[in-house]
Tab-separated table of C-alpha atoms in Angstrom:
chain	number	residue	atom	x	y	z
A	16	UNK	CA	-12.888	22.499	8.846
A	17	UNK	CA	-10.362	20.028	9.611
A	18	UNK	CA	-11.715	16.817	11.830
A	19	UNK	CA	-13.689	14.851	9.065
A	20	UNK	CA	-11.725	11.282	9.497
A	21	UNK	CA	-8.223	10.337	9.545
A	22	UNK	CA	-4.429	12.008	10.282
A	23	UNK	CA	-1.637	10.544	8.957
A	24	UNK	CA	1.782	11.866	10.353
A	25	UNK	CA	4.736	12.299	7.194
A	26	UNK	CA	7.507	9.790	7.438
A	27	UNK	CA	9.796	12.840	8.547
A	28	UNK	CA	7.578	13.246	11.441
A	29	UNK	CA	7.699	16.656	10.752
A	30	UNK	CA	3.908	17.442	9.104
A	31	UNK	CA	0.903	16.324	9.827
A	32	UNK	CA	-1.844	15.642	7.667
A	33	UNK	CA	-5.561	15.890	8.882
A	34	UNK	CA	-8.803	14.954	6.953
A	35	UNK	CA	-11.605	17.531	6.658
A	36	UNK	CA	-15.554	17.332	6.514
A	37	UNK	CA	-14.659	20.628	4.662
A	38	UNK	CA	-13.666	18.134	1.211
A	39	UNK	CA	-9.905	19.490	2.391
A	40	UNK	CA	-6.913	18.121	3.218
A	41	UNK	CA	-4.692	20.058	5.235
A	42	UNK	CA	-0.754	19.720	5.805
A	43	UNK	CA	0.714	21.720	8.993
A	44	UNK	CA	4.250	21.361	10.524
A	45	UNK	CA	4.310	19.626	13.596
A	46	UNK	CA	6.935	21.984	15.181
A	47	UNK	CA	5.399	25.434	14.583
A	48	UNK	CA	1.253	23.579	14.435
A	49	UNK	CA	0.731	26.384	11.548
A	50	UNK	CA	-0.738	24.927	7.601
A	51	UNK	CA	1.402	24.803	5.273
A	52	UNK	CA	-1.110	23.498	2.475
A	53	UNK	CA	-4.610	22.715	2.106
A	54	UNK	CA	-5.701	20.548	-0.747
A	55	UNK	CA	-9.049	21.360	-2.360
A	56	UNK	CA	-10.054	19.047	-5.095
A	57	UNK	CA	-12.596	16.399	-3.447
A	58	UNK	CA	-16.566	17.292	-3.489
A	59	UNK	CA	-17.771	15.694	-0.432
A	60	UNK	CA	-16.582	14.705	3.556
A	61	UNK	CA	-12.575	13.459	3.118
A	62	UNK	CA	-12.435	10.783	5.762
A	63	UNK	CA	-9.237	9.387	5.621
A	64	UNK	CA	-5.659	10.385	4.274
A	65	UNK	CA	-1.653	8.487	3.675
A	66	UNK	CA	1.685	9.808	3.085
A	67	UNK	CA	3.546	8.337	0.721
A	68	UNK	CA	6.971	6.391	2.466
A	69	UNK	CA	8.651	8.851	0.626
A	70	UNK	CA	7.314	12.047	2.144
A	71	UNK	CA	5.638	13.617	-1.303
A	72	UNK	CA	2.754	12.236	-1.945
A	73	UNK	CA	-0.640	11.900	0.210
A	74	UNK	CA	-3.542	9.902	-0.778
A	75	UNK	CA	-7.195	10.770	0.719
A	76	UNK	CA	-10.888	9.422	-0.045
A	77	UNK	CA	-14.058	11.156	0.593
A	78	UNK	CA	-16.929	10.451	0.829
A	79	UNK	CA	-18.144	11.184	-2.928
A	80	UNK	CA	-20.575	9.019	-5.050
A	81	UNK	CA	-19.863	10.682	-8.193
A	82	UNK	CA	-16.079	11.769	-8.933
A	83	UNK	CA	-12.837	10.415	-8.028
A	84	UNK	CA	-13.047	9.424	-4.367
A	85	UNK	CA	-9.560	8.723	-4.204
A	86	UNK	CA	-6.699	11.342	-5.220
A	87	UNK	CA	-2.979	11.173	-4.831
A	88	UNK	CA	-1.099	14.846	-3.918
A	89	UNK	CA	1.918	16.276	-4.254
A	90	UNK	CA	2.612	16.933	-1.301
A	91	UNK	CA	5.151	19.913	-2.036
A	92	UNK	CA	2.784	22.049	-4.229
A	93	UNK	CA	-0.739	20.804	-3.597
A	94	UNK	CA	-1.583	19.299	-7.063
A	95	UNK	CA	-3.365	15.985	-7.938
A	96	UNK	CA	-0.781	13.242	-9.556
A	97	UNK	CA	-3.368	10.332	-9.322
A	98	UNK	CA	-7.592	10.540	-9.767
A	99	UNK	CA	-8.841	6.693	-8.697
A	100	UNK	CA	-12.797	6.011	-8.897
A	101	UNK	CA	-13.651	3.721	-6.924
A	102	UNK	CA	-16.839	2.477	-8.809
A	103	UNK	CA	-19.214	0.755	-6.021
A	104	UNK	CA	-19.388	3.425	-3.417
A	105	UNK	CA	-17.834	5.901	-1.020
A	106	UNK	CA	-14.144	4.850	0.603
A	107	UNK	CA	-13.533	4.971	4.091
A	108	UNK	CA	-9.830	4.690	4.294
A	109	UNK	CA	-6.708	4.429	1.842
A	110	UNK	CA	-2.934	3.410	2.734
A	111	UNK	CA	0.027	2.646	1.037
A	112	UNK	CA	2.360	0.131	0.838
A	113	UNK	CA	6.124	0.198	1.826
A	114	UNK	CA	7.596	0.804	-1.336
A	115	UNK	CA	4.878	3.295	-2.690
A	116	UNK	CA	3.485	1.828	-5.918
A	117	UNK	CA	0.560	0.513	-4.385
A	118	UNK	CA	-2.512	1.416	-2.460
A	119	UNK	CA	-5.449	-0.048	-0.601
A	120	UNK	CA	-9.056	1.965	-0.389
A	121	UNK	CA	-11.811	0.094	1.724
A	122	UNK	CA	-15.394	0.637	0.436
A	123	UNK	CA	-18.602	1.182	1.202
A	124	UNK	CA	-19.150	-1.888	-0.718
A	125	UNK	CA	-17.202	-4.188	1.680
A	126	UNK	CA	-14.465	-4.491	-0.935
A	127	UNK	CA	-10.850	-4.093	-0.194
A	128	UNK	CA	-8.994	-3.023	-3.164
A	129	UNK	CA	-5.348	-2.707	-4.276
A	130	UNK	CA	-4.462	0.080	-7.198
A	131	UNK	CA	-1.502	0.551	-9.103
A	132	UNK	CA	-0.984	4.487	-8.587
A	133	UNK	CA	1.367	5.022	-11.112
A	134	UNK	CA	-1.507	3.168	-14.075
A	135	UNK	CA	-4.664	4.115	-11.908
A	136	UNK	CA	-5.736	0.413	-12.499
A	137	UNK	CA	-7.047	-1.796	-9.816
A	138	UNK	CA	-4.392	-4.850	-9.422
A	139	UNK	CA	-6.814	-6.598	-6.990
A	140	UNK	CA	-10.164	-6.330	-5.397
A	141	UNK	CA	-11.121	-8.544	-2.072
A	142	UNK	CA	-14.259	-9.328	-0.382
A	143	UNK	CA	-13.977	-11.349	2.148
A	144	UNK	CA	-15.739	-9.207	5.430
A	145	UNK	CA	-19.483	-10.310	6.639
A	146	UNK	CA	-19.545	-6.385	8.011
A	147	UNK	CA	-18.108	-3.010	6.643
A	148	UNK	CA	-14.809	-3.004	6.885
A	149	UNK	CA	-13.300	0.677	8.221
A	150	UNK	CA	-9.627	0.125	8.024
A	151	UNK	CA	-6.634	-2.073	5.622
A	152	UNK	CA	-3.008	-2.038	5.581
A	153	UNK	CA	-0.058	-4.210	3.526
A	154	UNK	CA	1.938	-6.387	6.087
A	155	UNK	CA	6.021	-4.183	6.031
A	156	UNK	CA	6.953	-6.712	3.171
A	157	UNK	CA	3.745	-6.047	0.775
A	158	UNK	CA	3.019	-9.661	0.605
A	159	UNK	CA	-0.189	-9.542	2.782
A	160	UNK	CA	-2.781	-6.979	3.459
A	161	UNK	CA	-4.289	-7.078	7.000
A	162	UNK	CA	-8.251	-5.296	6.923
A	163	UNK	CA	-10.362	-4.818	9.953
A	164	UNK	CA	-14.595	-4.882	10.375
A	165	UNK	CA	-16.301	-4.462	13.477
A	166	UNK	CA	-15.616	-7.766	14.826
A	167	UNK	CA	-13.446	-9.499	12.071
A	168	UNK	CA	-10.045	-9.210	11.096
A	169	UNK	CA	-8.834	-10.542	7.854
A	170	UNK	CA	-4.829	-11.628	6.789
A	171	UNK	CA	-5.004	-12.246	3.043
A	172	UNK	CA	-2.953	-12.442	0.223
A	173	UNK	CA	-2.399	-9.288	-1.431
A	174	UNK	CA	-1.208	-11.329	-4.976
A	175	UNK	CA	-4.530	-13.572	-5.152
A	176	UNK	CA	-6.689	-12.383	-2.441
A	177	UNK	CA	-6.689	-15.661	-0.947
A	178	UNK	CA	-7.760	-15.705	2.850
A	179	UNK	CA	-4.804	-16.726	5.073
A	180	UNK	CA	-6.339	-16.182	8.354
A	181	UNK	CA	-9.963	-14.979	9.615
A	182	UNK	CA	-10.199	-14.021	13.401
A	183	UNK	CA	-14.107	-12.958	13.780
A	184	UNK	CA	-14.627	-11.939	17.633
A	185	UNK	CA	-18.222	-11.672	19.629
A	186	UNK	CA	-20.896	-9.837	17.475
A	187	UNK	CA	-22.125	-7.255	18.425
C-alpha cells in the first residue's frame, strides 16, 4: 500500500518512487503510471525514499527499531547494495548528496547523520535541533547540509558539524 511517507522523482524524470506503510518501495514510470518494481526488504512503515543523482540507486528508511532502517537499491533489479542501522531510533527521511557517495538519515533521536554508502560507516553525526527534525539535505556543492524541525532550520557544516546559521521561528 503505497502512501506511507515520501516520493522522490528519478533524475530522468521518468519514474517515480513512492514510500509505503506496506514496508515497500515502489518504482512506476511516470509516462505509462504502471510499477515497474517494488522493493520488499524493510520490516516496518517506509517513510521516506532518494534516488541516487545517477538514476540506480534509491535509498529509503522505515520506521524499524530492530534491523537496518536504512537500505540502498538497485534500482534496475530490486536488490539491496547498502544495509545502514541507524542505532538510536527510527529515521524519518534520507537524501543524498550531489555526487552520490554520501547520505543524510534524520532520526528519531534528533540526530542528523552523514554515511559513507559505499563503507556503511557514519562520517558524521549532528545534533543541533531543540525539536524533531523531519527533513535534511547537502547544499548542491556538499559542503553544507541544511535540516529542518518544526520551527528551526539549521545550515551546518557537513565536514565538522559546526552550526553556521540557526533561524528558529514562533513556537508553536
Amino acid at each position: 500500500e503505497v502512501g506511507g511517507g515520501e516520493m522522490a522523482c528519478g533524475p530522468d524524470l521518468g519514474r517515480l518512487a513512492a514510500a509505503g506503510r506496506d514496508a515497500t518501495v515502489r518504482v512506476c514510470d511516470v509516462g505509462s503510471g504502471k510499477e515497474s518494481l517494488t522493493f520488499r526488504g524493510h520490516d516496518d512503515q517506509v517513510v521516506g525514499v532518494a534516488f541516487h543523482p545517477d538514476g540506480k540507486r534509491v535509498g529509503s528508511c522505515s520506521q524499524s527499531l530492530t534491523t537496518p532502517n536504512i537500505l540502498v537499491w538497485d534500482a534496475g533489479s530490486g536488490q539491496v547494495s547498502t544495509r545502514l542501522i541507524h542505532p538510536l531510533g527510527q529515521v524519518h527521511s534520507v537524501a543524498f548528496d550531489a555526487d552520490g557517495k554520501r547520505l543524510l538519515s534524520v532520526g528519531s533521536d534528533r540526530s542528523v547523520t552523514i554515511w559513507d554508502i559505499i563503507t556503511g560507516q557514519p562520517l558524521a553525526s549532528y545534533r543541533g535541533h531543540q525539536k524533531q527534525p523531519t527533513k535534511a539535505t547537502f547544499t548542491p556543492d556538499g559542503s553544507r547540509v541544511i535540516s529542518v524541525a518544526a520551527s528551526e532550520i539549521l545550515d551546518w557544516y557537513a565536514r565538522t558539524g559546526t552550526d553556521l546559521l540557526t533561524l528558529r521561528g514562533p513556537a508553536g
